[in-house]
Coordinates of C-alpha atoms in Angstrom, one line a residue:
X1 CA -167.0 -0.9 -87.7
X2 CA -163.4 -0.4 -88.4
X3 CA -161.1 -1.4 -86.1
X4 CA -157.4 0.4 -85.8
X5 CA -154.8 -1.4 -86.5
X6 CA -150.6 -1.8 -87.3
X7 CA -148.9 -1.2 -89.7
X8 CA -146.9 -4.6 -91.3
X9 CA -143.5 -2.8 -89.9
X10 CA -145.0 -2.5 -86.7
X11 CA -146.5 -5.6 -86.6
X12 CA -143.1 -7.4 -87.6
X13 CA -140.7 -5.3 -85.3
X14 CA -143.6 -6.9 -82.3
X15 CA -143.3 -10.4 -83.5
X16 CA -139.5 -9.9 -83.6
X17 CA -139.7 -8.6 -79.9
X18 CA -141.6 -11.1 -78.5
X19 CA -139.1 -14.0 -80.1
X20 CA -136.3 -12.3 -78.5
X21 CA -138.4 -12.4 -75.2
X22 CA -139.1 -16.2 -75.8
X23 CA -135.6 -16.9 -77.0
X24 CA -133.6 -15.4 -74.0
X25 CA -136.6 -16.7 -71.6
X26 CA -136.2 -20.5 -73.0
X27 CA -132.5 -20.3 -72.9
X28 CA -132.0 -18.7 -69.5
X29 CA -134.4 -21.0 -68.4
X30 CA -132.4 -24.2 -69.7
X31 CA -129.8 -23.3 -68.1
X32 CA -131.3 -22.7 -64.8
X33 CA -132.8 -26.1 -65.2
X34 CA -129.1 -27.1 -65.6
X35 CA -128.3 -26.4 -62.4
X36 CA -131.1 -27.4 -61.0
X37 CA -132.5 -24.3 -59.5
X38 CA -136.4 -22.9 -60.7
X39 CA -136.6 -22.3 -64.7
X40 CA -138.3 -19.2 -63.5
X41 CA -135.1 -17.5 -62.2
X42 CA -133.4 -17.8 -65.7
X43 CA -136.8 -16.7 -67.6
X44 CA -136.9 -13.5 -65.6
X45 CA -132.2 -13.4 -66.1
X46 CA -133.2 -14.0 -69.8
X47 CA -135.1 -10.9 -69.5
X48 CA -133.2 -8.7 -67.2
X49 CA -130.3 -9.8 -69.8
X50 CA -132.1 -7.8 -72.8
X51 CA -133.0 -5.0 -70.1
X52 CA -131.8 -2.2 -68.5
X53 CA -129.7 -4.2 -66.8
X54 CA -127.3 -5.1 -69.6
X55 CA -128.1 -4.8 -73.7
X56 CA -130.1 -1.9 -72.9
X57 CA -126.8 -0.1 -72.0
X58 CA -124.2 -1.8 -74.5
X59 CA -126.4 -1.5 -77.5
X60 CA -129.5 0.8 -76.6
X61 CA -129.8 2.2 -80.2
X62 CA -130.1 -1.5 -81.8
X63 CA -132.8 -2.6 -78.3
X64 CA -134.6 0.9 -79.4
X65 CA -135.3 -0.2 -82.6
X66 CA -136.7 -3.6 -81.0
X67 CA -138.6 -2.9 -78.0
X68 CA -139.4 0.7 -79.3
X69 CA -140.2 0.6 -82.8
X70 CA -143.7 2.6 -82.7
X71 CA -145.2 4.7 -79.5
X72 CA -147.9 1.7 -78.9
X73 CA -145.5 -1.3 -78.9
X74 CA -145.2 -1.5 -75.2
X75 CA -149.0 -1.4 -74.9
X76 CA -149.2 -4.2 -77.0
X77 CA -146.4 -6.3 -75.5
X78 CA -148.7 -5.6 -72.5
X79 CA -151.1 -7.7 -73.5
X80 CA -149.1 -10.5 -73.9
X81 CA -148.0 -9.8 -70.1
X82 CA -151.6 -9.7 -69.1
X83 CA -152.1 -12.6 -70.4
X84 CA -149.3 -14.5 -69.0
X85 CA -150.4 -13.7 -65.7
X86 CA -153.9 -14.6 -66.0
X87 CA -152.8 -18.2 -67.5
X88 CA -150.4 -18.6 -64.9
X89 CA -153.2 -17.8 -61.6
X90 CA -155.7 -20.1 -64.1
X91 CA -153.4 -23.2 -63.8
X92 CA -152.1 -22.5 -60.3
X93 CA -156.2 -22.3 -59.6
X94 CA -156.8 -25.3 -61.3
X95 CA -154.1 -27.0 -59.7
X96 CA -154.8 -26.0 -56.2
X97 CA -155.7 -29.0 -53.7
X98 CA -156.7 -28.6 -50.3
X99 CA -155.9 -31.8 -48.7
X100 CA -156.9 -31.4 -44.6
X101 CA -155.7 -34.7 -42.3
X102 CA -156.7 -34.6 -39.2
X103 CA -153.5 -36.4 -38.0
X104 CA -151.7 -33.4 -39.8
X105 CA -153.9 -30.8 -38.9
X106 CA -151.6 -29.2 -35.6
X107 CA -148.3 -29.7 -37.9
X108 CA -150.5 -27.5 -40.7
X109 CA -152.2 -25.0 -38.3
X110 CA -148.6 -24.3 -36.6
X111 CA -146.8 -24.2 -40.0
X112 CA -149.4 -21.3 -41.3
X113 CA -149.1 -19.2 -38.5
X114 CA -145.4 -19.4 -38.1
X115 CA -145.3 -18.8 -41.9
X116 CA -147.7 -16.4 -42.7
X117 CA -148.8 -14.6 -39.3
X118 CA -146.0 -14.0 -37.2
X119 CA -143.6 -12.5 -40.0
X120 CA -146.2 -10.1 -41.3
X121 CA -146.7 -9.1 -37.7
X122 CA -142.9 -9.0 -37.5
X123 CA -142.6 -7.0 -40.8
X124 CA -144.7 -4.0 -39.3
X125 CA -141.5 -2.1 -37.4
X126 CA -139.1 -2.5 -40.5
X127 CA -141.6 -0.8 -43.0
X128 CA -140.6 3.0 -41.8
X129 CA -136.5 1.7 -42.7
X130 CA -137.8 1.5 -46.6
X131 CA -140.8 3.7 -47.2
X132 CA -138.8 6.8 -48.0
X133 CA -137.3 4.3 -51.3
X134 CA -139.9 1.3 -51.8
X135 CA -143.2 3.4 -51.7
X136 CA -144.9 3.8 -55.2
X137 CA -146.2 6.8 -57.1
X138 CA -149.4 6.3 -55.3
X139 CA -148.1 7.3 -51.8
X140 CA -150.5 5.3 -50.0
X141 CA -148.9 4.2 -46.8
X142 CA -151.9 1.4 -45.9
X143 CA -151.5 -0.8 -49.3
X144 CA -147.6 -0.3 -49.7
X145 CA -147.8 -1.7 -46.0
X146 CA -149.9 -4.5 -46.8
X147 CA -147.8 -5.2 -49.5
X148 CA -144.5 -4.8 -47.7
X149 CA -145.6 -7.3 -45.3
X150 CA -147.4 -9.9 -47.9
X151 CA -143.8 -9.8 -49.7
X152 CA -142.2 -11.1 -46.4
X153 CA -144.9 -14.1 -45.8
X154 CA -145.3 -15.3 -49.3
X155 CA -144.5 -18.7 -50.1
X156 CA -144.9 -20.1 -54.1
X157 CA -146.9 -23.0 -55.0
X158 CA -145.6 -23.9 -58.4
X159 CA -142.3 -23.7 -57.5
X160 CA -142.4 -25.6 -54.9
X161 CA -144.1 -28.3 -56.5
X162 CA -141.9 -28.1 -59.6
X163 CA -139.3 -28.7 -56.7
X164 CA -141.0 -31.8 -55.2
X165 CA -141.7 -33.4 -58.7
X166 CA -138.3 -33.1 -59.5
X167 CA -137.1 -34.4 -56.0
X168 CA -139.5 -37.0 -56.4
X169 CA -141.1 -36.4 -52.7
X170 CA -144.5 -35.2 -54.2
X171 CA -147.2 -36.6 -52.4
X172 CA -145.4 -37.1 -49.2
X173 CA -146.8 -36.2 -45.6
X174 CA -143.6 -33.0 -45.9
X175 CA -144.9 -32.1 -49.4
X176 CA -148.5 -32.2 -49.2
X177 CA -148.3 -30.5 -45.8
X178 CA -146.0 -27.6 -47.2
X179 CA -149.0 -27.3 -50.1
X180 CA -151.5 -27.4 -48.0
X181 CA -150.0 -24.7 -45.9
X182 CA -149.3 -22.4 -49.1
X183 CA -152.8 -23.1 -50.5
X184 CA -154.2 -21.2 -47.2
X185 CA -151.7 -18.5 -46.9
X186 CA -151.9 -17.3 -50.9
X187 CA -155.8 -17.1 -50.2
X188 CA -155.4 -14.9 -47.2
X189 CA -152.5 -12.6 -49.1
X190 CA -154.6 -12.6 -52.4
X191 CA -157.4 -11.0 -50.3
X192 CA -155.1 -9.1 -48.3
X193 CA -153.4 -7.7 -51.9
X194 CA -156.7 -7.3 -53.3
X195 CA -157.6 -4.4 -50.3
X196 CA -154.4 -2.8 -50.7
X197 CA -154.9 -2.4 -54.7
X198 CA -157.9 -0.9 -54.5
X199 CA -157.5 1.1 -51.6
X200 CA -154.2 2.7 -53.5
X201 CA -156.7 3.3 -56.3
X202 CA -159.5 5.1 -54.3
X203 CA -157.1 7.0 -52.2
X204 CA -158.7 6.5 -48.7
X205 CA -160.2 3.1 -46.9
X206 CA -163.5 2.7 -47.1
X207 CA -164.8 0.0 -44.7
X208 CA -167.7 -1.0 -45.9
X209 CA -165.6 -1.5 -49.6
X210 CA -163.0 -3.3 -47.8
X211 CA -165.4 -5.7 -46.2
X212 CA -167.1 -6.1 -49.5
X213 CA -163.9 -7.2 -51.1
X214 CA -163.2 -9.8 -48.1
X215 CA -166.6 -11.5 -48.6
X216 CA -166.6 -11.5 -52.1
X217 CA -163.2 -13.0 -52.5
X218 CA -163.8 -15.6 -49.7
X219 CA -167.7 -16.0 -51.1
X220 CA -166.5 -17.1 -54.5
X221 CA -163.8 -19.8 -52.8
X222 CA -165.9 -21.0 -50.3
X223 CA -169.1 -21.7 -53.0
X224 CA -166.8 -23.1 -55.3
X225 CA -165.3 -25.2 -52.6
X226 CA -169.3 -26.0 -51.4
X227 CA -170.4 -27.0 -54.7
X228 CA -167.4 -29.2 -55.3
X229 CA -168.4 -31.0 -52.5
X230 CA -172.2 -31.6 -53.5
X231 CA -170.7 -32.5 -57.4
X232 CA -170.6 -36.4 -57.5
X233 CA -169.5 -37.0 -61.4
X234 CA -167.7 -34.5 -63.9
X235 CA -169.7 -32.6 -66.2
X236 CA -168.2 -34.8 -69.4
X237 CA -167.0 -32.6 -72.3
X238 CA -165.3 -35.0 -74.8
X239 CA -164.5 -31.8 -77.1
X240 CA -161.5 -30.4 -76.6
X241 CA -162.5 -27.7 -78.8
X242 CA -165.2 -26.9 -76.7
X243 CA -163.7 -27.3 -73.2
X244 CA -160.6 -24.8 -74.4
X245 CA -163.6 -22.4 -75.3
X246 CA -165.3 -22.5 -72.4
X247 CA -161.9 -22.2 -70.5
X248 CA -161.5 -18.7 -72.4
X249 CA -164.7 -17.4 -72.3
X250 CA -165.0 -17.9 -68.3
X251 CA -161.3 -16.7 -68.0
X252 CA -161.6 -13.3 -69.8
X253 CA -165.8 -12.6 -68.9
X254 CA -164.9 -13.6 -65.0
X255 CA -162.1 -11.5 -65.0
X256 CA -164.2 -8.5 -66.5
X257 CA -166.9 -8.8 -64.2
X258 CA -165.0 -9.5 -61.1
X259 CA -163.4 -6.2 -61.4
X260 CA -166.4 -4.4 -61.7
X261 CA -167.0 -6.0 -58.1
X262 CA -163.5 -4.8 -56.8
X263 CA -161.6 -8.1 -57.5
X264 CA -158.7 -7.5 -59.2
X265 CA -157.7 -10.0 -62.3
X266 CA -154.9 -12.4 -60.4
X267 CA -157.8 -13.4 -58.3
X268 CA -160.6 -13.7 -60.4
X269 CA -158.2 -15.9 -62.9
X270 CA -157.3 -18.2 -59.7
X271 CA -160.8 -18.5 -59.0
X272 CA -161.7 -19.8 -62.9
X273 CA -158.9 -22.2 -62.6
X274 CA -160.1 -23.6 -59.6
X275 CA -163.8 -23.7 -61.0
X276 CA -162.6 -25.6 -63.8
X277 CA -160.9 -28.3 -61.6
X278 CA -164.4 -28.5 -60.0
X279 CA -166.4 -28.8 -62.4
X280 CA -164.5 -30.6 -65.1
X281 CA -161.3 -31.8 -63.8
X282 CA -162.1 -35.5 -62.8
X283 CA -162.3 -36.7 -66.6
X284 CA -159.4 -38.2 -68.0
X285 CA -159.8 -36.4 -71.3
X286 CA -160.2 -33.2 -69.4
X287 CA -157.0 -34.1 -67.1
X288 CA -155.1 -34.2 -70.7
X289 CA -156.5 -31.6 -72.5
X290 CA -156.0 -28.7 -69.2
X291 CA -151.9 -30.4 -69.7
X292 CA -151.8 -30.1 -72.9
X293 CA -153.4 -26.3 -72.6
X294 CA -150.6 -25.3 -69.5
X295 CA -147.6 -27.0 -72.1
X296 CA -148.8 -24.6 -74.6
X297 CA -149.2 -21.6 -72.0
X298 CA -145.7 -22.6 -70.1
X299 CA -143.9 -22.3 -73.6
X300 CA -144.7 -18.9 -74.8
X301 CA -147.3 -17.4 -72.5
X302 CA -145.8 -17.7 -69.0
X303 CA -141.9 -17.4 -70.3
X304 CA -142.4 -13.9 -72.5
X305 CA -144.6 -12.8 -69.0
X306 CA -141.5 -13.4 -66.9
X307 CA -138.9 -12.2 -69.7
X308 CA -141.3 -8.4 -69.5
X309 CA -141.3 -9.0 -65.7
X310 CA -136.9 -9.1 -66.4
X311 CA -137.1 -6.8 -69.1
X312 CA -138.1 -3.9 -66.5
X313 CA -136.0 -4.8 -64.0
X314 CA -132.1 -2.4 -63.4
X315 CA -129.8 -3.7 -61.5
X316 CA -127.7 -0.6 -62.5
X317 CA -129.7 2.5 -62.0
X318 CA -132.8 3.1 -59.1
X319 CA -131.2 0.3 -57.2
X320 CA -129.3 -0.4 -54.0
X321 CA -127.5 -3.4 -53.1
X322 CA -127.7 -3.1 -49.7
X323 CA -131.4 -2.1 -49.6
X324 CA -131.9 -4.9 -50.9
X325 CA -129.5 -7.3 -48.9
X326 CA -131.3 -6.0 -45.9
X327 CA -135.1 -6.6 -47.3
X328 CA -133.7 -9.8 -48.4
X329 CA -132.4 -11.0 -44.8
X330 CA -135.4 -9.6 -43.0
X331 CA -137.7 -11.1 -45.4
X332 CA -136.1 -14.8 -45.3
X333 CA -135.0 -14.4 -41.5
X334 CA -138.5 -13.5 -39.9
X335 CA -140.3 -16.6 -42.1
X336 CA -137.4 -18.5 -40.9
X337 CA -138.0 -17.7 -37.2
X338 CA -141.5 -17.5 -37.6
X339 CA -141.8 -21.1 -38.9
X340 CA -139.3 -22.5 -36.5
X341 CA -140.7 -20.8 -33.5
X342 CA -144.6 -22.1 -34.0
X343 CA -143.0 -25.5 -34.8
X344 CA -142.0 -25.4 -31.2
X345 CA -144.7 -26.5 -30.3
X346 CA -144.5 -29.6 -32.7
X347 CA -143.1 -33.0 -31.5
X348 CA -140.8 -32.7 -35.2
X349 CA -137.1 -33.4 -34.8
X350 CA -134.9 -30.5 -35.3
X351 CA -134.0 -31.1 -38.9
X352 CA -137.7 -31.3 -40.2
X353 CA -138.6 -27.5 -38.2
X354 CA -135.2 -26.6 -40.5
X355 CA -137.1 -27.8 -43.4
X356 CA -140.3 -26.3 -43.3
X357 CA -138.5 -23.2 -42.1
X358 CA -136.3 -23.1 -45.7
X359 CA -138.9 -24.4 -47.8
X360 CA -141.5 -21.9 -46.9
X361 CA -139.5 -18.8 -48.0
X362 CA -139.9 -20.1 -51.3
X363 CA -141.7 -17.5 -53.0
X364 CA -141.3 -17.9 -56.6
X365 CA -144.4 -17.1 -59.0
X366 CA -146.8 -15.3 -56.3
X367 CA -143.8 -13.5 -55.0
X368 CA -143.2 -12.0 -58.6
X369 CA -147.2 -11.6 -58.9
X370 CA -147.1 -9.8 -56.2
X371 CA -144.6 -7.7 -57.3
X372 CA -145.8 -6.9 -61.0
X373 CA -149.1 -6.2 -59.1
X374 CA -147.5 -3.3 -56.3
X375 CA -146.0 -1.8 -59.1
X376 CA -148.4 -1.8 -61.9
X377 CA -150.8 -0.1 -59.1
X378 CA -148.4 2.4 -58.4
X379 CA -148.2 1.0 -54.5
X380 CA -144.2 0.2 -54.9
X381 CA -141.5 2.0 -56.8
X382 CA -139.3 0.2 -59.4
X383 CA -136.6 -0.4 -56.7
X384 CA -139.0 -2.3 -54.5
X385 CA -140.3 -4.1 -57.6
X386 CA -136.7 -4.8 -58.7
X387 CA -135.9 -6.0 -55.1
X388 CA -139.0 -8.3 -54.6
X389 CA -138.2 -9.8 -57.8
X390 CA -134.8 -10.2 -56.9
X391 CA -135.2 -11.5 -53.2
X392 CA -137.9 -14.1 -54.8
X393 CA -135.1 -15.5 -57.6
X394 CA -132.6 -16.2 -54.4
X395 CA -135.3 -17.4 -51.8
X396 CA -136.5 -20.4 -54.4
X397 CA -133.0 -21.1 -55.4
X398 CA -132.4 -21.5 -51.3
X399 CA -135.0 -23.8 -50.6
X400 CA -134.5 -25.7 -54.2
X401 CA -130.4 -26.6 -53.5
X402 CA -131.0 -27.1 -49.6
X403 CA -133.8 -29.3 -50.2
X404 CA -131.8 -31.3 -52.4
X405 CA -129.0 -31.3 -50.1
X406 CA -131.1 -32.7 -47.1
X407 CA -132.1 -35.3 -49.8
X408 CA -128.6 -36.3 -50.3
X409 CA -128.0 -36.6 -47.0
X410 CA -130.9 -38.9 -46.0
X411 CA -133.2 -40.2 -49.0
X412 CA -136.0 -41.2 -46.6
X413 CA -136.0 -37.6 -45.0
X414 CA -139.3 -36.4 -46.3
X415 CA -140.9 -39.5 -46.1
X416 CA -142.4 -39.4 -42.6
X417 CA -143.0 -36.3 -40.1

């Protein structure tokens, strides 16, 4: 068997493609860091920088050359952008705790459904405003619906937690009640993106399909989550050679076979993470090795998946600003409300409902999943991609600086509810 393969001028004008990716994605990134707002943001700038948003138009012969040196190179970049995503749903899966306290279990339950119910439900009379732009080559009203009203709900758990580690409040009653929260509502919008991905693709609903989807997607959580609880030691693998490999074989076989069963590969990635955690998480050695795999994947794999995810985005053509000023102030207005309006019912003071309300419009990394996802399934145009990408780059930066300012003003804020 021969297998096809590139040419060495090929091969170089790729590797020199993806370092410009990196490049622009690390420094970008620094910067954001700089000014303390989410690296992601200046990943996805660095890209948008060597997009159509700006080289792209001052020098598009020389960005031709780079980024479209042979008719294949952008299905081989794609790779690289598959990959990022299914490394960054692994760790997110394999950092996923569900910590339930019955003491915090109103302040959760409230929190979810003002954060995730009531501005979905809210979301439903705007969608007609933008389907004429947003919808996708797919023209399936039902999943760009779903995923009009997922993109208002969605909240990001590695931002946010990137956030708290920096603040220093992880592990706080505020923090672990906020990731608690997110852990719950990513579930139900993973399921709820699953549906609307494959019902684009079939073209109709099928019920029985749909309810398929459902109880495979919560079947796999809830016997991972069942198993975990009937596993009393660690399987022990002291090879690290061994644990990456069985890392890799689960991660790309899962994801393979999942989709025969209509679960898409964000998902199916997720759910390996999280099996890993289960089953081999609690060893020291395997703690290390897992951070020394996601330093590895967070310094090429996860940066060049954000730069492509800024590389596609144009801020100049296909785009309107005040579409997207409006999506932007439903979006963070109706989790605002939503949030504040079930905390109510809460006896928090004022300035924690403000809080939670802020913090949970962070959508960061699932937001931009969820976006890469719509489009790449033909369920959202470019615009709406380029505006969900946007609106998640100023949401995180919102609840990253106010955060810090609430910090500022009282340093024992988060400590207590």
């Amino acid at each position: 068997m021969k297998l096809m393969t590139l040419s060495e001028s090929q091969t170089m004008m790729t590797f020199i493609s993806l370092a410009l990716l990196l490049l622009f994605s690390y420094v970008f990134g620094t910067l954001a860091e700089k000014i303390k707002g989410p690296r992601v943001v200046g990943e996805i700038l660095g890209g948008m920088i060597l997009g159509g948003s700006c080289l792209f138009i001052l020098l598009p012969e020389a960005m031709k050359k780079i980024f479209f040196a042979y008719p294949e190179q952008g299905q081989v970049l794609n790779i690289f952008y598959q990959l990022g995503l299914i490394f960054l749903m692994f760790l997110s899966g394999y950092n996923t705790e569900i910590k339930l306290c019955k003491k915090n279990a109103r302040t959760i339950s409230l929190v979810f459904i003002g954060a995730t119910v009531i501005p979905m439900l809210a979301a439903i009379p705007f969608i007609s405003l933008f389907r004429k732009s947003f919808i996708g080559v797919s023209g399936n009203n039902i999943s760009f619906s779903l995923v009009f009203c997922i993109g208002v709900a969605i909240t990001s758990i590695p931002v946010i937690s990137k956030i708290f580690f920096d603040m220093g409040i992880m592990n706080t009653k505020f923090s672990n009640t906020v990731l608690t929260v997110a852990t719950f509502q990513d579930l139900c919008l993973w399921i709820l993106l699953n549906i609307a991905t494959k019902v684009a693709a079939a073209g109709k609903i099928d019920i029985l399909h749909i309810l398929m989807i459902v109880l495979s997607t919560l079947g796999a959580f809830a016997l991972i989550t069942a198993v975990s609880r009937m596993v009393r030691s660690s399987i022990k693998v002291r090879d690290s050679k061994l644990l990456y490999t069985v890392c890799f074989v689960m991660l790309l076989a899962v994801c393979g076979l999942f989709s025969v069963m209509g679960i898409n590969i964000m998902y199916s990635a997720f759910i390996v993470g999280y099996t890993v955690k289960v089953f081999f998480g609690k060893e020291a050695e395997t703690v290390r090795d897992i951070y020394a795999l996601k330093d590895i994947v967070f310094s090429f794999f996860v940066p060049v998946y954000f730069a492509l995810v800024g590389i596609q985005l144009n801020v100049i053509n296909d785009f309107s600003p005040a579409r997207f000023l409006l999506f932007f102030i439903i979006a963070f207005g109706l989790e605002f409300i939503g949030t504040w309006a079930a905390l109510i019912f809460s006896d928090l003071s004022g300035n924690m409902k403000m809080n939670f309300a802020v913090t949970m419009n962070a959508r960061g990394g699932p937001g931009i999943v969820l976006a890469t996802v719509g489009y790449g399934a033909g369920i959202i145009s470019l615009e709406f991609f380029t505006v969900l990408i946007l609106t998640t780059m100023l949401s995180s930066m919102t609840a990253g600086y106010y955060l810090r300012y609430q910090q500022k003003k009282d340093k024992a804020v988060f400590d207590s509810l």
